[in-house]
CSV table of C-alpha atoms and ligand atoms in Angstrom, one decimal:
chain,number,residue,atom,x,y,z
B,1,UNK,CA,8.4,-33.9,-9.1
B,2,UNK,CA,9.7,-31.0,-7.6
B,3,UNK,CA,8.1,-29.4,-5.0
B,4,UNK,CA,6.0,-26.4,-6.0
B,5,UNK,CA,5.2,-22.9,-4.5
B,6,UNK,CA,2.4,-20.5,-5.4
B,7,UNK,CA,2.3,-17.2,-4.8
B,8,UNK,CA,-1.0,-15.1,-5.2
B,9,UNK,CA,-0.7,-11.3,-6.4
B,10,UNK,CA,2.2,-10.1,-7.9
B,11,UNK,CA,2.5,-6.6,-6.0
B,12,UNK,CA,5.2,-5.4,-3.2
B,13,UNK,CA,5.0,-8.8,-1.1
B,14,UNK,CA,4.4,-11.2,-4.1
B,15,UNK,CA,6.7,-10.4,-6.7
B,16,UNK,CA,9.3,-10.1,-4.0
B,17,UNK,CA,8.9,-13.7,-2.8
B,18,UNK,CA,8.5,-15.6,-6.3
B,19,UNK,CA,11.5,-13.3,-7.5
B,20,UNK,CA,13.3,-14.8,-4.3
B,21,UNK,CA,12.8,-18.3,-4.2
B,22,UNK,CA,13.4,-19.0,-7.7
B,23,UNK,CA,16.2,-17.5,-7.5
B,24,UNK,CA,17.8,-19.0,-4.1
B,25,UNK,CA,16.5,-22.6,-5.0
B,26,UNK,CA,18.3,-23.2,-7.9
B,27,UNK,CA,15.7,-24.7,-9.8
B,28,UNK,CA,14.8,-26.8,-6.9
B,29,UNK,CA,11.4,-25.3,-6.5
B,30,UNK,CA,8.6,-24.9,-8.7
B,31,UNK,CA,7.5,-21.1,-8.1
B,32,UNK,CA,4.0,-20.3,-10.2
B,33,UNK,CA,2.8,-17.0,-9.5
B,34,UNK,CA,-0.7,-15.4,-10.3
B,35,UNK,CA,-1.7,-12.2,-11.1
B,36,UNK,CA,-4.5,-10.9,-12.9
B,37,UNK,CA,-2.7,-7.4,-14.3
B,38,UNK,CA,0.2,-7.4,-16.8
B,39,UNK,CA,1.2,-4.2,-15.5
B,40,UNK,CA,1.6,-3.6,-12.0
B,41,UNK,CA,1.4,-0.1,-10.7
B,42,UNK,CA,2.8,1.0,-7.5
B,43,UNK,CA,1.0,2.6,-5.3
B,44,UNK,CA,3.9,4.0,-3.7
B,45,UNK,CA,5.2,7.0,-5.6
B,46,UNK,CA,1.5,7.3,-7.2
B,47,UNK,CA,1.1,10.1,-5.3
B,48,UNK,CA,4.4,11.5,-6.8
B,49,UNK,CA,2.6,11.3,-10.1
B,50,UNK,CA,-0.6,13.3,-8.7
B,51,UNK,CA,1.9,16.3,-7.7
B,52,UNK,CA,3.5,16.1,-11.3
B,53,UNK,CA,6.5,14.4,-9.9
B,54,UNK,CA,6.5,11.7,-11.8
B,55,UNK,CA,4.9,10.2,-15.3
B,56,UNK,CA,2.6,7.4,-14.9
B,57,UNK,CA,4.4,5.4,-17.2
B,58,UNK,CA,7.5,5.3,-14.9
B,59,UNK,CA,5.5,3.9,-11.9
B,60,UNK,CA,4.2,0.9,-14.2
B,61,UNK,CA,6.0,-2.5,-13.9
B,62,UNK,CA,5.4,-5.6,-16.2
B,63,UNK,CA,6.4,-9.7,-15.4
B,64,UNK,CA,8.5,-10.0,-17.9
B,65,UNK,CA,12.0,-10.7,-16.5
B,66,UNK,CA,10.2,-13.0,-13.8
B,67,UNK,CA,9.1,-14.9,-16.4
B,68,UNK,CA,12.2,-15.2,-18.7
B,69,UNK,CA,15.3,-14.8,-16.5
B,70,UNK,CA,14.3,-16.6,-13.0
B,71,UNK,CA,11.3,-19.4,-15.1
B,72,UNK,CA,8.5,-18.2,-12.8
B,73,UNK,CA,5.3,-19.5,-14.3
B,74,UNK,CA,3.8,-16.4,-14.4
B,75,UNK,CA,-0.3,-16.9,-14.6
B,76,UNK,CA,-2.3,-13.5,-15.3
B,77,UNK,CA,-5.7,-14.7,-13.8
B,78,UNK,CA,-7.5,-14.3,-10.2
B,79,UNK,CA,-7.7,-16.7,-8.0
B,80,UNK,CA,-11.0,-17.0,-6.7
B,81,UNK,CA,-10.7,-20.2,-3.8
B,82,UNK,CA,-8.7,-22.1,-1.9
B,83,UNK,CA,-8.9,-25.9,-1.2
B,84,UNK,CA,-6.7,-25.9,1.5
B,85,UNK,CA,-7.3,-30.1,2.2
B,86,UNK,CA,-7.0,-30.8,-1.5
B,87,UNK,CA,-3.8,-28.2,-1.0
B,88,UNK,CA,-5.2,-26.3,-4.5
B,89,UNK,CA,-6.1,-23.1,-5.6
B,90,UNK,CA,-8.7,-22.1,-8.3
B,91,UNK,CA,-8.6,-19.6,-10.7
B,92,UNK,CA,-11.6,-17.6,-12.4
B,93,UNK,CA,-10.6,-19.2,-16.0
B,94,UNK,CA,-11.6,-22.3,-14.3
B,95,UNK,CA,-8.1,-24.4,-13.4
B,96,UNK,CA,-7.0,-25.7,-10.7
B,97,UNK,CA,-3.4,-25.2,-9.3
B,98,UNK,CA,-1.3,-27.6,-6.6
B,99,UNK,CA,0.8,-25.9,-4.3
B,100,UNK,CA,2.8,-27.6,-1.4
B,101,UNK,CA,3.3,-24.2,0.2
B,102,UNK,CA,0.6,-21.5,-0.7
B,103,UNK,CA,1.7,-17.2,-0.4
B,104,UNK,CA,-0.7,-14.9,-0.1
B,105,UNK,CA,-0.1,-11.3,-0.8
B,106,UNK,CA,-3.4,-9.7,-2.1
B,107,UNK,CA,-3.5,-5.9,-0.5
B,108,UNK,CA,-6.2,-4.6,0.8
B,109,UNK,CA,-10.2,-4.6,-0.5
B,110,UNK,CA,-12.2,-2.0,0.9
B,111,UNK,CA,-14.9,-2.7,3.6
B,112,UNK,CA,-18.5,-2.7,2.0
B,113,UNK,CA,-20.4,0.1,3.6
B,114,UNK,CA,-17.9,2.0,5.0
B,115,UNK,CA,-18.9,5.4,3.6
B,116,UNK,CA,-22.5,5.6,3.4
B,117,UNK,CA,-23.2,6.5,-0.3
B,118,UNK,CA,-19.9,4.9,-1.8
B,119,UNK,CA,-19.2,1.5,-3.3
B,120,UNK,CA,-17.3,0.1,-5.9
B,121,UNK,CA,-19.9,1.5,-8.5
B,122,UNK,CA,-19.1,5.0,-7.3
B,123,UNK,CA,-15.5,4.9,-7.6
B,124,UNK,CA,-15.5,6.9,-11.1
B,125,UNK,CA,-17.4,9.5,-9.8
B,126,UNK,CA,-15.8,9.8,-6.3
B,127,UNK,CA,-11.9,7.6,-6.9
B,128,UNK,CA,-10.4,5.9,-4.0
B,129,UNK,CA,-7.1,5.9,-5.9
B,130,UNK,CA,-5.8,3.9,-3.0
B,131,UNK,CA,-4.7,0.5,-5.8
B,132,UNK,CA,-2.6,2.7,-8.4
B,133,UNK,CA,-3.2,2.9,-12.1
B,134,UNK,CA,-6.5,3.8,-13.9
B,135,UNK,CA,-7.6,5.2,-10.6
B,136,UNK,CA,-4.8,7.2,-10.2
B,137,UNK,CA,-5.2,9.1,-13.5
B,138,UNK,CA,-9.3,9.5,-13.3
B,139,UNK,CA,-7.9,11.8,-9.6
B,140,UNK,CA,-5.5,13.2,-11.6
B,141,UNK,CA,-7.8,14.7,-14.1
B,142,UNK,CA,-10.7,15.2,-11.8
B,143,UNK,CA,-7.8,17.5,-9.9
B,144,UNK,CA,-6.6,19.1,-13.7
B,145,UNK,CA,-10.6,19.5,-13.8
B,146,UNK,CA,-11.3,21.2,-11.0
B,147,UNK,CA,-13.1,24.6,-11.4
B,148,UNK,CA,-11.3,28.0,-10.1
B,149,UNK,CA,-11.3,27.9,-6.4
B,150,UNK,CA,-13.1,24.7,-6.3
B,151,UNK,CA,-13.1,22.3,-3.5
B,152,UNK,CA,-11.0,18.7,-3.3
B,153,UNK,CA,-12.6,16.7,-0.4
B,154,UNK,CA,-10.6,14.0,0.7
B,155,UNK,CA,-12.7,11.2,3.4
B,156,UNK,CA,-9.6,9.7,5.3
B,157,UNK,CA,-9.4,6.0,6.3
B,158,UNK,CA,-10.0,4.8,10.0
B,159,UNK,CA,-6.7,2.9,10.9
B,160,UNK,CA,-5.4,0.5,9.6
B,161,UNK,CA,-5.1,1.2,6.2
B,162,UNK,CA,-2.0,0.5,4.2
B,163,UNK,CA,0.3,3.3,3.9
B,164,UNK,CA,-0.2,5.3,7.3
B,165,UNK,CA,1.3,8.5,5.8
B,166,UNK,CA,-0.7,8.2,2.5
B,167,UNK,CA,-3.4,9.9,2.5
B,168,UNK,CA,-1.7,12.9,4.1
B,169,UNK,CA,1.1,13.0,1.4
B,170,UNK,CA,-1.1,12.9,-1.2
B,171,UNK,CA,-2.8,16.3,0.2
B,172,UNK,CA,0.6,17.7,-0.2
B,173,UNK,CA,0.9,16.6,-3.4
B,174,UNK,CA,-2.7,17.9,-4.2
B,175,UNK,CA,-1.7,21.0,-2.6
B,176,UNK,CA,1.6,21.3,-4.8
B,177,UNK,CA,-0.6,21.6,-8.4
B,178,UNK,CA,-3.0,23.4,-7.4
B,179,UNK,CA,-1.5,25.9,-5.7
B,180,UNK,CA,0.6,26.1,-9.5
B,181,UNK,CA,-2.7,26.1,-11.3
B,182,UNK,CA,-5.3,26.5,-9.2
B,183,UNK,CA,-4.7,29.0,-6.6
B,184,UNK,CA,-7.6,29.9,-4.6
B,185,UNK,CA,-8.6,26.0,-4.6
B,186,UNK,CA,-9.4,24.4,-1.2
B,187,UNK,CA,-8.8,21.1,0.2
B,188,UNK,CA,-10.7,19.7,3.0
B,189,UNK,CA,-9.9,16.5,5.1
B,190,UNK,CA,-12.4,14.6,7.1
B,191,UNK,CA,-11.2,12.2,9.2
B,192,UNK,CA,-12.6,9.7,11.7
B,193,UNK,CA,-8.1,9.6,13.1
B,194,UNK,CA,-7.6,11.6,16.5
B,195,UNK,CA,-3.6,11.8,15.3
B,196,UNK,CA,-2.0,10.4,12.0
B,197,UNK,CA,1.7,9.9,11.1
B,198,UNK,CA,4.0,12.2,10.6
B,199,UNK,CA,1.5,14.7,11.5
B,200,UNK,CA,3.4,17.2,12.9
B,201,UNK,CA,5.8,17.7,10.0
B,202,UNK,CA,2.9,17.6,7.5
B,203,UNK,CA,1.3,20.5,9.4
B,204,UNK,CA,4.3,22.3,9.3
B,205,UNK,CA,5.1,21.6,6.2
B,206,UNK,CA,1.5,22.8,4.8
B,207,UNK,CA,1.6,25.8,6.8
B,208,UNK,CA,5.1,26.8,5.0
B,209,UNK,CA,4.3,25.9,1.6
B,210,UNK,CA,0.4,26.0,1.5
B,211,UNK,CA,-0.5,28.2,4.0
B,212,UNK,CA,-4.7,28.6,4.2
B,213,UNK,CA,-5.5,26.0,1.6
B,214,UNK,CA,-5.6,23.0,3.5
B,215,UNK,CA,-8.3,22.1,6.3
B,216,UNK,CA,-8.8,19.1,8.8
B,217,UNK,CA,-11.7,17.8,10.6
B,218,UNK,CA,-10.8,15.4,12.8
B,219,UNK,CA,-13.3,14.0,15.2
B,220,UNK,CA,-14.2,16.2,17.5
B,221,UNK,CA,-15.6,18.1,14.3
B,222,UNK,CA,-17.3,15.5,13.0
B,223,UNK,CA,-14.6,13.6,10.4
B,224,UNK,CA,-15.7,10.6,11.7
B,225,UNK,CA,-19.4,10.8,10.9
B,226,UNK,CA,-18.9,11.4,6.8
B,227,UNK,CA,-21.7,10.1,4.3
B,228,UNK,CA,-21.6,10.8,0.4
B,229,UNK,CA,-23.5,11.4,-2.6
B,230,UNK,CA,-22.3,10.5,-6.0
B,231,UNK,CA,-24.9,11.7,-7.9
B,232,UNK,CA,-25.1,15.6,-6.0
B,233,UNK,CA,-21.3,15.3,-5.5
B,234,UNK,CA,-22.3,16.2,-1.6
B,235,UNK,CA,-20.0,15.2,1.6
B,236,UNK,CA,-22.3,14.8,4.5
B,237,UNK,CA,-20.3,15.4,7.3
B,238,UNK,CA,-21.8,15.6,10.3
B,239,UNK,CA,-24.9,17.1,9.0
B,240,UNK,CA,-23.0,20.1,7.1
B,241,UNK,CA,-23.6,19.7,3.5
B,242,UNK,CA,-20.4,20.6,1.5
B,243,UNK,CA,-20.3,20.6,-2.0
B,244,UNK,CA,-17.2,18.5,-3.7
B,245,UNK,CA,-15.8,19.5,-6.8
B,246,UNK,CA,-13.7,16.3,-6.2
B,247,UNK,CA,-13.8,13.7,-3.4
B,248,UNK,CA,-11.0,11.3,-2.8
B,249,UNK,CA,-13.0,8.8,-1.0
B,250,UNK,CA,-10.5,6.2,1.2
B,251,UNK,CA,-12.8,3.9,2.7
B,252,UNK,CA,-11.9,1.5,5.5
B,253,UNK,CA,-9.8,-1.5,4.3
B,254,UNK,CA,-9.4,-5.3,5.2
B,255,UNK,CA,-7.8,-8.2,3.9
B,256,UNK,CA,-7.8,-8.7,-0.2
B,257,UNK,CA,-10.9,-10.6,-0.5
B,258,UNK,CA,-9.1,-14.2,-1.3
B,259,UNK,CA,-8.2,-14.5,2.6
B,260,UNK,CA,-11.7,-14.5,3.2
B,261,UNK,CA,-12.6,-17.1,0.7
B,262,UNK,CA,-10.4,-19.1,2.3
B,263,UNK,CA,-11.5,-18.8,5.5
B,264,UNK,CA,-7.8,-17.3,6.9
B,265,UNK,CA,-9.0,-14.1,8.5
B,266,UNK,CA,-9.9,-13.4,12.2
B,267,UNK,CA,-12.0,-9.9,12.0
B,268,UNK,CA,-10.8,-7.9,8.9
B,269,UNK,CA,-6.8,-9.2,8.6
B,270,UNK,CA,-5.2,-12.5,8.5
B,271,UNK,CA,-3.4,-13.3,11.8
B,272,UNK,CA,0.4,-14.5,11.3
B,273,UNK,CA,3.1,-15.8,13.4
B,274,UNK,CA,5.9,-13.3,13.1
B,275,UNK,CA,9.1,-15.7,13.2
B,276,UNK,CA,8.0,-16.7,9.3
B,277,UNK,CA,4.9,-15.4,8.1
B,278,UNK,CA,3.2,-18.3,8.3
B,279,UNK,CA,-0.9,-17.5,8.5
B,280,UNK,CA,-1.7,-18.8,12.3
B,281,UNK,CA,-4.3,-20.6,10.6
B,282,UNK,CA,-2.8,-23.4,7.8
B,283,UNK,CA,0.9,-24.2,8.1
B,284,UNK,CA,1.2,-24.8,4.8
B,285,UNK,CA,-0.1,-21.0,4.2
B,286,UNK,CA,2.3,-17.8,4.2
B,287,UNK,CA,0.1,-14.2,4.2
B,288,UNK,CA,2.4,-11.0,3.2
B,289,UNK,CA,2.1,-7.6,3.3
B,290,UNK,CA,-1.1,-5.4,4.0
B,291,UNK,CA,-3.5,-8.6,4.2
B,292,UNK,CA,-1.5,-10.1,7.3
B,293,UNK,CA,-2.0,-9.2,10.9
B,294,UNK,CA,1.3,-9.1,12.0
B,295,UNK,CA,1.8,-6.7,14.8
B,296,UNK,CA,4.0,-3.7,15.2
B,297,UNK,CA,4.9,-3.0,11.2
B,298,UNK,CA,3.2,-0.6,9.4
B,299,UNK,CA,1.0,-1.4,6.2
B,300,UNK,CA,3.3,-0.6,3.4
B,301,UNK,CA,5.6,-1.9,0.4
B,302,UNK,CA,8.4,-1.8,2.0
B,303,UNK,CA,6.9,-3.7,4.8
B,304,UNK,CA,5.8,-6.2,2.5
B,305,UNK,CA,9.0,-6.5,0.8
B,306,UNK,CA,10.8,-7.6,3.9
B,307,UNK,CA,8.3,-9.4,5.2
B,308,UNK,CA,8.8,-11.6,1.8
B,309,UNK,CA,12.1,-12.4,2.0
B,310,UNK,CA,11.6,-14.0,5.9
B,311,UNK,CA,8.9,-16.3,4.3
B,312,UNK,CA,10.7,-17.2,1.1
B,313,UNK,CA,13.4,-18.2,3.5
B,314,UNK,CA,11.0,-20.2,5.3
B,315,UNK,CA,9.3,-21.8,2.5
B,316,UNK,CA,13.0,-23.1,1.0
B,317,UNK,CA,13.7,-24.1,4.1
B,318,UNK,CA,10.6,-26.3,4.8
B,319,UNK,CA,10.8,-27.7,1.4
B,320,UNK,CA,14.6,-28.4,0.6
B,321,UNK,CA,15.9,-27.9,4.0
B,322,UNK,CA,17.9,-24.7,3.4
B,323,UNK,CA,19.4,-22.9,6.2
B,324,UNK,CA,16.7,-20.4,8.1
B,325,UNK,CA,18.0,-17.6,10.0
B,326,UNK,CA,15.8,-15.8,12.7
B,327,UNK,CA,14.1,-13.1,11.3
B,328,UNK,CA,14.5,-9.4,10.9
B,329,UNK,CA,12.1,-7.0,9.4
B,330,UNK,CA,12.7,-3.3,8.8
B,331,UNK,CA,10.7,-0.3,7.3
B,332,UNK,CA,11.0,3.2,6.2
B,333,UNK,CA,8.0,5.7,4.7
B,334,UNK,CA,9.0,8.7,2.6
B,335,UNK,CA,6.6,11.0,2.2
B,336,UNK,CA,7.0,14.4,-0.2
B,337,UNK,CA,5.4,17.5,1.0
B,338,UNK,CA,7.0,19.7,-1.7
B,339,UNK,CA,9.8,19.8,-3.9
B,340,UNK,CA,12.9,18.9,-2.4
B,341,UNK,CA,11.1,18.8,1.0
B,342,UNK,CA,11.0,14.8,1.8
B,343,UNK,CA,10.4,13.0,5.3
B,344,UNK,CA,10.7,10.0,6.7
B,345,UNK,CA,9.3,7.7,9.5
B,346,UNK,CA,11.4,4.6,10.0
B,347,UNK,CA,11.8,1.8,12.4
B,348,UNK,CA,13.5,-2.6,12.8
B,349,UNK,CA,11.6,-5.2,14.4
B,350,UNK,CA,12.2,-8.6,15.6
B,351,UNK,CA,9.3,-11.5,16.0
B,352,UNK,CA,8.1,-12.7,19.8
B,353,UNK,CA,5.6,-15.1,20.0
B,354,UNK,CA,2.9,-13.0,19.5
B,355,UNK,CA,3.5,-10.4,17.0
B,356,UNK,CA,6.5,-8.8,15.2
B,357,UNK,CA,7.5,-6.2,17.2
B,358,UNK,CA,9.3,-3.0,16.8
B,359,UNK,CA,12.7,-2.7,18.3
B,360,UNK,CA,14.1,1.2,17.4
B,361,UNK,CA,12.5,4.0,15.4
B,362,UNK,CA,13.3,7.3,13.7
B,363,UNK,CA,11.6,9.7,12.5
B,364,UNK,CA,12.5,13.4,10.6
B,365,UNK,CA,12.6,16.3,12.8
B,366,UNK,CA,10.7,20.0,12.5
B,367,UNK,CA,12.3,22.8,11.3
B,368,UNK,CA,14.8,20.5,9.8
B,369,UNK,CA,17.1,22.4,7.3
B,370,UNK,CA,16.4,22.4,3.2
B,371,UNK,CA,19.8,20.5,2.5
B,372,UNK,CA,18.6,17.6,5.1
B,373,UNK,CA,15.0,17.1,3.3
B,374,UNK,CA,16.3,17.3,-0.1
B,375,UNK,CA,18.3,14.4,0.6
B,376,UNK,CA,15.7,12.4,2.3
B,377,UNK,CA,13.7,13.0,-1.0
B,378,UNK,CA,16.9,11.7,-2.9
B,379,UNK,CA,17.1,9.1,-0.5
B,380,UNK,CA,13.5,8.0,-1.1
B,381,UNK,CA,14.2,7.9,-4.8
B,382,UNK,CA,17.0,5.4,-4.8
B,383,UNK,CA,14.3,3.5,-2.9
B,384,UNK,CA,12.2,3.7,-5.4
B,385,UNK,CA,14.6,1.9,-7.9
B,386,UNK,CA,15.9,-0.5,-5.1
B,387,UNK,CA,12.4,-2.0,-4.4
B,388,UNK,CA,11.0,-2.3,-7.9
B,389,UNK,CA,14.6,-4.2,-9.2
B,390,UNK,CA,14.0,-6.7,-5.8
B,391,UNK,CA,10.6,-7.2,-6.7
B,392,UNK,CA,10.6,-7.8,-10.6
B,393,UNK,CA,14.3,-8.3,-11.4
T,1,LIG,P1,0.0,-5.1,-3.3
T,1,LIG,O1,1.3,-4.5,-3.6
T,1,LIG,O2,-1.3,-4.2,-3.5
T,1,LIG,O3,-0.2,-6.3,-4.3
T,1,LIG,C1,-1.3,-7.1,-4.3
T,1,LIG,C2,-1.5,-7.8,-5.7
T,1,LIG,O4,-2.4,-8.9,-5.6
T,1,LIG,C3,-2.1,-6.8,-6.7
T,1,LIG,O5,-1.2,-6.7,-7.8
T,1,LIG,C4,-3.4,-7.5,-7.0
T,1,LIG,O6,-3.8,-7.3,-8.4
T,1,LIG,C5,-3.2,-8.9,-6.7
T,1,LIG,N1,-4.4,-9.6,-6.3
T,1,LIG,C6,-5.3,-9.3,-5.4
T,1,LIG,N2,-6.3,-10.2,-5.2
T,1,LIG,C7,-5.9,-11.2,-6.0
T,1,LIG,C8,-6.5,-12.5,-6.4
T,1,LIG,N3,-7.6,-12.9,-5.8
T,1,LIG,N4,-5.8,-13.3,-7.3
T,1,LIG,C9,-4.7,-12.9,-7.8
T,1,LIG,N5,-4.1,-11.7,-7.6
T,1,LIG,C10,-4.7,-10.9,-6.7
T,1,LIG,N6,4.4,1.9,0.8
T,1,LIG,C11,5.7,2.2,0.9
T,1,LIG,O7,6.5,1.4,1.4
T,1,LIG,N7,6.2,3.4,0.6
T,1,LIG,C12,5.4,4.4,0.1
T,1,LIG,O8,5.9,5.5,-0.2
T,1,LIG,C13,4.1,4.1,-0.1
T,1,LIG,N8,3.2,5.0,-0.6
T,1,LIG,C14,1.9,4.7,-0.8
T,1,LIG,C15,1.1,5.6,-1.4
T,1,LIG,C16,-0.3,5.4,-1.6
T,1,LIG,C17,-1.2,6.4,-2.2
T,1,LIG,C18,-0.8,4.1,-1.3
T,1,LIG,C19,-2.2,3.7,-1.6
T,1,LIG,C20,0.1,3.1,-0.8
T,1,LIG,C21,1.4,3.4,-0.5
T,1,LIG,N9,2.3,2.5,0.0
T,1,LIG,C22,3.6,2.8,0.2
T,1,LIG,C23,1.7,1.1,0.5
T,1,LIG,C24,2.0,0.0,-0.5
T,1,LIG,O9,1.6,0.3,-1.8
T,1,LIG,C25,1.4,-1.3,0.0
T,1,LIG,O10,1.5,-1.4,1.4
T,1,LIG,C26,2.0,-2.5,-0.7
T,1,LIG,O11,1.7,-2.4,-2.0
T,1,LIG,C27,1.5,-3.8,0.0
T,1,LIG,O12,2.0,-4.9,-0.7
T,1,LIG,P2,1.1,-6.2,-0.9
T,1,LIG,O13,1.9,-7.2,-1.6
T,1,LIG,O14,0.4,-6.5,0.4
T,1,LIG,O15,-0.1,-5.7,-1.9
């Protein structure tokens, strides 16, 4: 029969790289991809939505054209192990499914322990919101909730954590409403990070537009010693008690949990080679996106995306000799800090031996003018559209 592909999660990496070898194989290849959600919620512009930029609705993707227009055997299930001998993988609902070449791309799962006090069972009361959907809304309220000059505590991630920017965007974009309805609100950021990205134009930016709501404690004033209680809605940080009225905890994150099972991770990530991909590990394995350990490229979805069309290339190529071109990566990562004020951090790549490895960089200057930021918001935007149509058709 024809040779066949599996692809594990259906997000930013996943979607990309079923979507592109069924389409550049002209039927050649069987491409099955599983996913346990219909809908597939992006967790880039999710913090959009938290601002009030954007309805949750419009952030929400479904598998339906991979299915019908480009025949990917779209399975909504988890997979729960890998035989990588027997070359199958099995799902929860109990099957078993061949591959010949095997993609992972599950995100991130969040390291047990990381936050004394939070675990999976706490994340109603104190939402990570870091995989976008229900957890995005239950911030969102909890935010809409919040008492008059309450207090949103966000407990920032050690690096590395997918979206390098993220967390400090979606203060902006916590900022934005309550400043709007919530005016003498505060927002307070512990953080284990000496720096973070971007970090000078997001203090600029929340010094222009919300001037005294915002404050950071980086290490040297204890963000990196942060415990919590769910039940007393306490942050522990450093021994000062301070009461949350909402706490956006972000805990330390590693490879989505199937690397582990199958016994593809070195530490918390899944080492790579960077010319294709493939997991350093099994070469009959590819590992995209935030899982992989790749080198110089930032954890996001655009990352992921590009990192998905090098290994579909590979994976024709290995399996009906199509022609393979060196690889190239690229990434960029919006952030909004306000309306109309958008920034960017940006940079291309090329593989050595060792890692993938950035080549040139930009970044978005202070003090930049209005006209300048509105278009980088605008540019981010027709992103937005560009991604999800090379990702779900
Ligand atoms: P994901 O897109 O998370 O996809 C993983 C999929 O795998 C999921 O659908 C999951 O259900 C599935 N899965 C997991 N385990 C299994 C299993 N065992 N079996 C089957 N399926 C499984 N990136 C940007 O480029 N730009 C941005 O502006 C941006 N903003 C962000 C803002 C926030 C708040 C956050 C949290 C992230 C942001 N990102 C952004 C980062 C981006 O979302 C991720 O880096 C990207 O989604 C990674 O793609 P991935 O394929 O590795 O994982």
């Amino acid at each position: 029969g024809k040779p066949k592909v599996v692809v594990v999660g259906g997000g930013a990496g996943g979607a990309t790289a079923a979507r592109y070898i069924a389409k550049d194989s002209n039927g050649e290849i069987d491409v099955t991809l599983i996913e346990p959600t219909r809908m597939y919620y992006t967790c880039f512009f999710s913090n959009l939505y938290i601002g009030g930029f954007r309805e949750l609705s419009s952030i929400g993707h479904s598998y339906g054209k991979l299915a019908s227009e480009y025949g990917i055997n779209v399975v909504h299930d988890w997979a729960i192990g890998v035989d990588r001998d027997a070359k199958t993988v099995s799902l929860a609902g109990g099957a078993k499914v061949p591959y010949d070449r095997l993609i992972l791309s599950p995100g991130i799962d969040f390291v047990d322990g990381a936050v004394p006090g939070w675990d999976l069972s706490t994340q109603t009361k104190m939402p990570h919101a870091y995989k976008a959907g229900t957890q995005s809304e239950l911030l969102k309220d909890q935010i809409m909730a919040m008492p008059e000059g309450g207090t949103y505590v966000m407990v920032a991630p050690p690096n590395p954590y997918r979206c390098p920017p993220g967390p400090y965007e979606r203060v902006s974009m916590v900022a934005h409403v309550l400043k709007e309805t919530n005016p003498t609100a505060k927002i307070l950021i512990a953080d284990p990070k000496d720096k973070f990205s971007k970090q000078a134009l997001f203090e600029e930016g929340w010094q222009k537009h919300y001037g005294g709501m915002i404050e950071r404690l980086g290490p040297d004033f204890g963000g990196g010693n942060v415990s919590v209680n769910a039940d007393t809605m306490e942050v522990n940080i450093d021994g000062e008690i301070v009461k949350a009225d909402v706490c956006n905890v972000i805990p330390a994150q590693k490879a989505g949990a199937i690397c582990d099972a199958a016994a593809l991770t070195e530490g918390n990530w899944a080492p790579v080679d960077g010319h294709n991909m493939q997991s350093r590990m099994d070469e009959n394995i590819y590992i995209l996106g935030d899982s992989s350990n790749q080198g110089d490229m930032p954890k996001s979805g655009y990352s992921a995306n590009s990192q998905a069309k090098v290994a579909a290339m590979a994976v024709r190529g290995s399996l009906t000799g199509s022609r393979v071109f060196p690889a190239k990566y690229s990434n960029t990562c919006w952030s909004l800090i306000a309306t109309d004020d958008g920034v960017k951090v940006g940079a291309s790549y090329e593989p050595t031996d060792e890692k993938i490895a950035s080549v040139s960089s930009f970044v978005s200057q202070t003090g930049e003018d209005a006209d300048m930021r509105k278009r980088t918001y605008e540019e981010s935007i027709g992103w937005y559209a560009g991604i999800t149509s090379d990702m779900f058709g």
